[in-house]
Amino acid sequence: MRPPSTERPAHETTDAGATRASLLDTALVLGGVLLPSVVIGVIKRRPRLLRLARRARLDRMSIALMRRLRDRYGPGPLVLPLPIRPMALPLNAGHVERILADADTFHPGGHYKRLSLRHFQPHGVLISDEPERSDRRELNEDVLETDRPEHSLTAPMTAVIRDEVSALLAARDRLGWDEFNAAWWWIVRRIVLGDAARDDREPTDLLDRLRRDANWAGFHPRREGVRRRFDAALRRHLDRAEPGSLAGQVGARAADQVPHWLFAFDAAGMVTFRALALLATHPEQAAQARTPGPYAGACVLDTVRLWPTTPLLLREATRDTDWGRVRIPRGTQFVIFTPFFHRDAETLPYADRFAPRAWLDGTASAEAGLVPFSAGPARCPGRDLVLQVTGTVLAELTAGHEYRLLAPPRLDPDRPLPATLDNFGLTFAVRTRQWPSD
Ligand code: HEM
């Protein structure tokens, strides 16, 4: 086994060789890094278990374990000698960049992801192979308008958000997850499927059932009957192709891809509510978020950095790969544990603080290990749309109202932010703002 490099800090070294973890460390990674994410629910969060994880400070422990591994083994990747399918754990931001940039060698689909996602999106782009992958990716990019900061449906989307947020806040002095989440889904169904889908919970409820099965991956049988009902409920709206919605742009042509969109908008709701908690406790950032412009989107980006909604980015090696003098075999599952890189105090002066400005001045985007929306050819094609939608929701929520966080934990600007934030447990006192917008 290689001794750790002493010449350069481990996080800066990209050319060192892979190392093999001891059996004890392999067990610690499985139990202390991978298992908690799986138990909390990779595809559909389990609220009670998320609450327990917060109390037990599991994420903090996982990040600390990864740091110990990096100190002990050097920059890796760290190969976990598992019997059937080996795993490799990158411990270096340069390796994260290399893996995500090369989707041919490190396939974004792969065995584990397929077992899970095929419960509800067997033809989703994320688990597709070529040649279908390119066509499906192109369709996603066309409709979601990837890399365009302002979506062509901005006007109808903003009208929907104004409408629903003002209904949500009317005569309200408390705001908890349940009320927010109901309003969130009215917004999402109207934006994705059209106004007529606002109150039709059938597609989203059926999707939730399938996603709960997907948490169990191959250990739960696929329920084809439920999936057929879900497809039919979705198609009813896609066939209408209501103008002003994403369905209106593409109709039933995107039927295979819409399940991922609805699934991913769930994460966006969790992120928006967490960002509201940060704004409620960080007056300096809150004042800037109220002014129109990209700041609100940067608040969302930094919230995903602090509490990534995809903490495990999986890539499966399609060929043998060389890391220094060590060759890692084809079929190895590379597991990027993003909270470790996103909270790396060795590289980030703002590791445990709320730092939207770092995204606006470009310093955060320049960090190879900061990948809240992934990176490379399989980077989230919904990134720009989702930052726009969530930023607008945040701006609408905070324009005329102020919030006090009632439920724990404390999120003080002068203390390190916790590694887990249970969005389901957040409750705010709400009142109309007493002073004019800045
Ligand atoms: C806060 C919200 C979101 C976050 C943090 C997020 C993040 C991500 C990440 C990390 C990936 C890569 C996953 C992987 O490699 O395993 C991804 C992929 C993807 N996301 Fe998002 N996403 C969000 C919302 C959305 C929304 C709302 C949509 C669509 C409307 C969307 C569409 C997609 C698609 C289609 C892919 C697969 C891309 C491919 O395989 O080429 N995402 N997203």
XYZ file of C-alpha atoms and ligand atoms in Angstrom:
481
model
C 0.000 0.000 0.000
C 1.304 3.480 -0.909
C 2.237 5.856 1.914
C 0.475 9.214 1.697
C 2.274 11.900 -0.367
C 4.279 14.302 1.778
C 5.318 16.742 -0.944
C 2.002 18.344 -1.843
C -1.262 18.490 0.053
C -3.312 15.420 -0.843
C -6.199 17.415 -2.318
C -3.921 19.038 -4.902
C -2.269 15.861 -6.105
C -3.894 14.338 -9.174
C -1.206 12.043 -10.530
C -0.738 9.745 -7.532
C -1.769 6.128 -7.813
C -4.911 4.414 -6.655
C -4.721 2.550 -3.341
C -6.538 -0.412 -1.952
C -8.484 0.031 1.275
C -8.025 -2.381 4.168
C -10.984 -4.638 4.946
C -11.731 -2.594 8.065
C -11.760 0.689 6.135
C -13.889 -0.920 3.413
C -16.434 -1.868 6.072
C -16.270 1.645 7.535
C -16.939 3.229 4.109
C -19.852 0.899 3.434
C -21.376 1.490 6.865
C -20.382 5.108 7.419
C -20.638 6.712 3.961
C -22.766 4.623 1.596
C -25.298 3.032 3.946
C -26.583 6.291 5.518
C -27.426 7.745 2.063
C -29.149 4.515 1.051
C -31.135 4.301 4.291
C -32.291 7.937 4.150
C -33.564 7.203 0.625
C -31.558 7.885 -2.517
C -34.599 8.356 -4.785
C -37.336 9.398 -2.341
C -36.278 10.723 1.062
C -37.672 9.002 4.154
C -38.541 11.910 6.488
C -38.262 9.990 9.773
C -34.873 8.576 8.894
C -33.649 11.975 7.708
C -34.611 13.383 11.122
C -32.707 10.599 12.870
C -29.685 11.159 10.618
C -29.693 14.838 11.565
C -29.842 14.041 15.265
C -27.069 11.459 14.948
C -24.991 13.924 12.861
C -24.373 11.149 10.344
C -23.260 13.400 7.474
C -20.674 15.100 9.687
C -19.345 11.661 10.614
C -19.228 10.536 6.965
C -17.274 13.657 5.961
C -14.850 13.184 8.877
C -14.318 9.552 7.872
C -13.515 10.584 4.279
C -10.953 13.094 5.624
C -9.286 10.393 7.707
C -9.124 8.145 4.648
C -7.508 10.885 2.574
C -4.947 11.544 5.319
C -4.209 7.859 5.603
C -4.168 6.747 1.965
C -3.373 9.901 -0.007
C -5.481 11.199 -2.874
C -6.674 7.840 -4.185
C -8.924 6.792 -5.734
C -9.441 4.352 -2.921
C -10.402 0.924 -4.223
C -12.810 -1.031 -2.047
C -12.182 -4.735 -2.645
C -15.779 -5.947 -2.878
C -16.387 -9.487 -4.124
C -18.578 -9.025 -7.219
C -18.346 -5.412 -8.310
C -15.390 -3.389 -6.991
C -15.942 0.200 -5.971
C -13.542 3.129 -6.088
C -13.851 6.250 -4.008
C -12.214 9.421 -5.388
C -10.568 11.449 -2.614
C -9.275 14.218 -4.846
C -11.124 16.994 -6.671
C -8.975 16.571 -9.796
C -10.138 12.962 -10.039
C -13.770 14.064 -9.726
C -13.223 16.352 -12.687
C -11.560 13.602 -14.745
C -14.334 11.105 -14.050
C -17.247 13.436 -14.753
C -15.657 14.864 -17.900
C -15.330 11.475 -19.629
C -18.786 9.928 -19.923
C -17.573 7.303 -22.426
C -15.116 5.785 -19.957
C -17.148 6.533 -16.819
C -20.748 5.791 -17.766
C -23.353 7.879 -15.933
C -25.808 4.947 -15.998
C -24.402 1.675 -14.745
C -25.665 -1.311 -12.844
C -26.899 0.213 -9.552
C -28.541 3.253 -11.091
C -30.369 1.091 -13.617
C -31.725 -1.221 -10.928
C -33.168 1.767 -9.163
C -34.321 4.198 -11.857
C -35.997 1.634 -14.085
C -38.828 1.424 -11.528
C -40.165 4.718 -12.834
C -38.077 5.868 -15.829
C -36.744 2.861 -17.757
C -36.023 5.095 -20.769
C -34.666 8.105 -18.866
C -31.533 9.679 -20.343
C -29.496 9.037 -17.201
C -29.611 5.256 -17.648
C -29.622 5.224 -21.467
C -26.835 3.876 -23.683
C -25.816 5.221 -27.066
C -27.257 5.862 -29.581
C -30.450 6.633 -27.596
C -28.563 8.622 -24.957
C -27.552 11.412 -27.365
C -31.089 11.795 -28.767
C -32.656 11.841 -25.310
C -30.064 14.273 -24.007
C -30.754 16.584 -26.962
C -34.500 16.476 -26.316
C -33.923 17.367 -22.646
C -31.597 20.221 -23.524
C -34.059 21.586 -26.114
C -37.052 21.705 -23.794
C -35.244 22.634 -20.588
C -33.177 25.199 -22.559
C -29.866 24.200 -21.023
C -27.236 26.962 -20.729
C -29.819 29.679 -21.264
C -30.177 31.751 -18.085
C -33.664 32.871 -19.097
C -36.118 30.236 -20.300
C -38.490 31.195 -23.130
C -41.420 30.395 -20.802
C -40.265 32.937 -18.206
C -43.437 35.055 -18.439
C -45.978 32.233 -17.855
C -43.747 30.575 -15.249
C -43.364 33.804 -13.277
C -47.129 34.387 -13.405
C -47.756 30.871 -12.006
C -45.214 31.379 -9.212
C -46.661 34.802 -8.224
C -50.143 33.382 -8.192
C -49.335 30.354 -6.039
C -46.930 32.081 -3.638
C -49.410 34.842 -2.895
C -52.127 32.211 -2.288
C -49.725 30.342 -0.010
C -48.861 33.396 2.065
C -52.344 34.946 2.273
C -53.222 35.515 5.954
C -50.487 33.155 7.115
C -48.360 33.592 10.223
C -46.669 30.164 10.148
C -45.178 28.188 7.321
C -44.203 24.533 7.615
C -43.118 21.910 5.091
C -46.601 20.515 4.395
C -48.097 23.846 3.296
C -45.024 24.776 1.310
C -44.840 21.376 -0.372
C -48.504 21.472 -1.457
C -47.962 24.894 -3.077
C -44.697 23.700 -4.592
C -46.474 20.875 -6.433
C -49.205 23.189 -7.711
C -46.398 25.263 -9.201
C -44.516 22.248 -10.617
C -47.582 20.618 -12.176
C -48.601 23.892 -13.806
C -45.090 24.576 -15.142
C -44.460 21.048 -16.408
C -47.937 19.831 -17.419
C -50.084 22.980 -17.605
C -52.692 24.796 -15.488
C -55.239 22.007 -15.947
C -52.900 19.644 -14.062
C -52.698 21.871 -10.971
C -54.992 19.785 -8.798
C -54.475 16.419 -10.459
C -52.341 14.604 -7.903
C -52.670 11.231 -9.610
C -49.450 11.394 -11.688
C -47.306 12.787 -8.877
C -48.763 10.450 -6.219
C -48.206 7.396 -8.438
C -44.685 8.590 -9.146
C -44.044 8.826 -5.397
C -45.083 5.179 -5.010
C -42.731 4.089 -7.762
C -39.920 6.188 -6.293
C -40.369 4.554 -2.905
C -39.922 1.191 -4.653
C -36.859 2.606 -6.448
C -35.230 3.283 -3.056
C -34.982 -0.516 -2.784
C -33.428 -0.835 -6.263
C -33.291 -4.517 -7.237
C -34.647 -5.673 -3.875
C -38.188 -4.588 -4.738
C -40.143 -6.095 -7.645
C -41.128 -3.673 -10.373
C -44.828 -2.801 -10.314
C -45.656 -2.652 -14.003
C -49.350 -2.032 -13.303
C -48.626 1.101 -11.266
C -46.183 2.280 -13.888
C -48.746 1.863 -16.663
C -51.283 3.882 -14.650
C -48.624 6.532 -14.053
C -47.780 6.685 -17.765
C -51.469 7.014 -18.666
C -52.030 9.773 -16.072
C -49.040 11.639 -17.455
C -50.002 11.188 -21.084
C -53.453 12.685 -20.493
C -51.702 15.976 -19.766
C -48.874 15.655 -22.283
C -51.368 15.013 -25.096
C -53.114 18.306 -24.272
C -49.737 20.065 -24.841
C -51.022 23.115 -22.997
C -49.368 26.314 -24.263
C -47.165 28.023 -21.656
C -46.056 24.725 -20.061
C -43.099 22.440 -20.810
C -45.628 19.899 -22.132
C -46.760 22.577 -24.587
C -43.227 22.766 -25.992
C -42.883 19.071 -26.650
C -46.116 17.115 -26.061
C -46.036 13.331 -25.683
C -42.670 13.175 -27.493
C -41.050 13.651 -24.062
C -43.242 11.103 -22.246
C -40.166 8.992 -21.459
C -38.275 11.935 -19.967
C -40.979 13.721 -17.959
C -40.799 11.227 -15.030
C -37.244 12.429 -14.366
C -38.325 16.062 -14.514
C -41.070 15.562 -11.916
C -38.710 13.476 -9.768
C -36.021 16.157 -9.936
C -38.425 19.008 -9.169
C -39.001 17.293 -5.823
C -35.339 17.883 -4.942
C -35.713 21.478 -6.075
C -38.567 22.023 -3.580
C -36.429 20.689 -0.724
C -33.623 22.986 -1.765
C -35.893 26.039 -1.983
C -37.196 25.488 1.548
C -33.655 25.038 2.888
C -32.568 28.212 1.087
C -35.463 30.031 2.778
C -34.123 28.817 6.144
C -30.706 30.249 5.278
C -32.184 33.570 4.207
C -34.254 33.724 7.403
C -31.078 33.403 9.457
C -28.600 35.370 7.294
C -29.832 38.993 7.055
C -26.954 40.193 4.891
C -27.622 37.603 2.177
C -31.402 38.054 2.538
C -31.157 41.761 1.736
C -29.279 40.996 -1.487
C -31.617 38.154 -2.497
C -34.580 40.528 -2.524
C -33.104 42.616 -5.317
C -33.894 41.246 -8.792
C -30.971 39.522 -10.529
C -28.874 36.382 -10.306
C -28.275 36.539 -6.529
C -31.336 34.442 -5.620
C -30.163 31.681 -8.009
C -26.703 31.810 -6.391
C -28.390 31.325 -2.992
C -29.983 28.150 -4.355
C -26.684 26.957 -5.818
C -24.920 27.425 -2.512
C -27.741 25.655 -0.679
C -27.217 22.602 -2.932
C -23.485 22.836 -2.277
C -24.098 22.780 1.485
C -26.723 20.014 1.354
C -26.388 18.170 -1.981
C -29.550 16.432 -3.126
C -27.468 13.861 -5.037
C -24.794 13.075 -2.439
C -23.591 10.016 -4.343
C -22.616 10.512 -7.989
C -22.117 7.066 -9.526
C -20.071 6.355 -12.646
C -19.326 2.865 -13.986
C -15.993 2.262 -15.750
C -16.537 0.892 -19.269
C -12.813 0.047 -19.628
C -9.715 -0.404 -17.468
C -8.360 2.935 -16.246
C -4.865 3.860 -15.060
C -4.223 5.886 -11.931
C -0.486 6.372 -11.533
C 0.978 2.891 -11.652
C -2.262 1.229 -10.649
C -4.888 -0.078 -13.052
C -8.526 -0.146 -11.944
C -10.563 -2.745 -13.828
C -13.501 -2.185 -16.141
C -16.838 -2.560 -14.373
C -15.627 -0.739 -11.245
C -18.268 1.545 -9.774
C -16.781 4.963 -9.029
C -18.647 6.620 -6.153
C -18.194 10.376 -5.743
C -19.372 11.388 -2.267
C -20.050 15.063 -2.945
C -20.535 16.369 0.655
C -16.847 15.594 1.285
C -15.732 17.894 -1.562
C -18.433 20.520 -0.998
C -17.410 20.970 2.658
C -13.652 20.592 2.241
C -12.151 23.094 4.670
C -8.690 22.453 3.183
C -9.708 24.018 -0.129
C -12.718 26.225 0.654
C -12.501 29.174 3.045
C -16.325 29.157 3.133
C -16.707 25.363 3.512
C -19.311 25.486 6.309
C -20.747 28.965 5.639
C -23.490 30.253 3.364
C -21.571 31.868 0.480
C -23.752 32.720 -2.561
C -21.255 35.393 -3.588
C -18.643 32.678 -4.333
C -20.850 31.547 -7.271
C -21.275 35.065 -8.588
C -17.565 35.946 -8.535
C -16.688 32.617 -10.181
C -14.503 31.213 -7.376
C -16.909 28.368 -6.553
C -17.463 27.406 -10.210
C -13.678 27.171 -10.650
C -13.398 24.491 -7.932
C -13.296 21.044 -9.575
C -14.903 19.347 -6.577
C -17.955 21.612 -6.345
C -20.506 19.757 -8.440
C -24.007 20.407 -7.047
C -25.455 19.818 -10.537
C -22.729 17.345 -11.569
C -20.364 18.260 -14.422
C -19.351 17.160 -17.902
C -21.588 15.632 -20.585
C -24.172 14.307 -18.082
C -24.358 17.532 -16.093
C -27.924 18.401 -15.081
C -29.631 19.807 -18.196
C -32.315 21.325 -15.941
C -29.801 23.455 -14.017
C -30.623 26.825 -15.556
C -34.372 26.255 -15.534
C -34.343 25.078 -11.951
C -32.214 27.994 -10.740
C -34.630 30.332 -12.449
C -37.751 28.703 -10.986
C -36.381 28.311 -7.446
C -34.803 31.781 -7.511
C -38.160 33.291 -8.532
C -40.014 31.357 -5.816
C -37.498 32.578 -3.205
C -37.731 36.167 -4.444
C -41.549 36.022 -4.303
C -41.530 34.462 -0.840
C -39.204 37.107 0.568
C -40.279 40.231 -1.366
C -43.125 41.204 0.954
C -42.677 38.881 3.937
C -40.075 38.172 6.571
C -39.421 34.839 8.249
C -38.154 33.657 11.608
C -36.960 30.070 11.838
C -38.847 28.454 14.713
C -37.821 24.826 14.461
C -34.245 23.672 15.084
C -31.459 23.584 14.139
C -29.905 27.000 14.615
C -28.291 28.283 11.449
C -26.191 31.167 12.751
C -23.928 33.029 10.306
C -21.119 32.918 12.905
C -21.230 29.140 13.487
C -20.414 26.289 11.072
C -23.586 25.160 9.330
C -24.738 21.604 10.141
C -23.912 18.877 7.632
C -27.545 17.700 7.498
C -30.597 19.954 7.230
C -33.942 18.250 7.612
C -36.223 20.242 5.304
C -39.299 18.347 6.555
C -38.790 19.711 10.069
C -38.395 23.407 9.199
C -41.092 25.791 10.474
C -41.143 29.556 10.113
C -43.048 32.395 11.706
C -44.140 34.675 8.851
C -45.121 38.321 8.887
C -45.582 41.014 6.320
C -42.413 42.992 5.866
C -42.310 46.157 7.945
C -39.914 48.036 5.715
C -39.743 48.637 1.957
C -37.658 46.359 -0.298
C -33.992 47.317 -0.552
C -32.204 21.450 -7.200
C -32.585 20.711 -8.230
C -31.708 19.794 -9.012
C -30.461 19.337 -8.729
C -29.582 19.630 -7.516
C -30.075 18.476 -9.843
C -28.871 17.819 -9.920
C -28.578 16.870 -10.879
C -27.416 16.021 -10.853
C -26.362 16.026 -9.736
C -27.468 15.227 -11.946
C -26.474 14.145 -12.323
C -26.927 12.874 -11.681
C -25.958 11.757 -11.832
O -24.930 11.906 -12.448
O -26.244 10.675 -11.293
C -28.659 15.584 -12.686
C -29.044 14.995 -13.868
C -30.186 15.326 -14.540
N -31.098 16.316 -14.202
Fe -31.028 17.480 -12.551
N -31.080 18.444 -10.759
C -32.101 19.233 -10.296
C -33.293 19.474 -10.927
C -33.610 19.061 -12.178
C -34.829 19.381 -12.877
C -35.938 20.240 -12.289
C -34.792 18.754 -14.072
C -35.801 18.769 -15.182
C -36.822 19.587 -15.271
C -33.555 18.004 -14.131
C -33.164 17.204 -15.187
C -32.081 16.351 -15.152
C -31.815 15.329 -16.153
C -32.666 15.021 -17.385
C -30.629 14.677 -15.765
C -29.916 13.524 -16.496
C -28.868 14.103 -17.414
C -28.086 13.083 -18.213
O -28.026 11.904 -17.856
O -27.504 13.484 -19.227
N -32.868 18.222 -12.968
N -29.312 16.580 -12.008
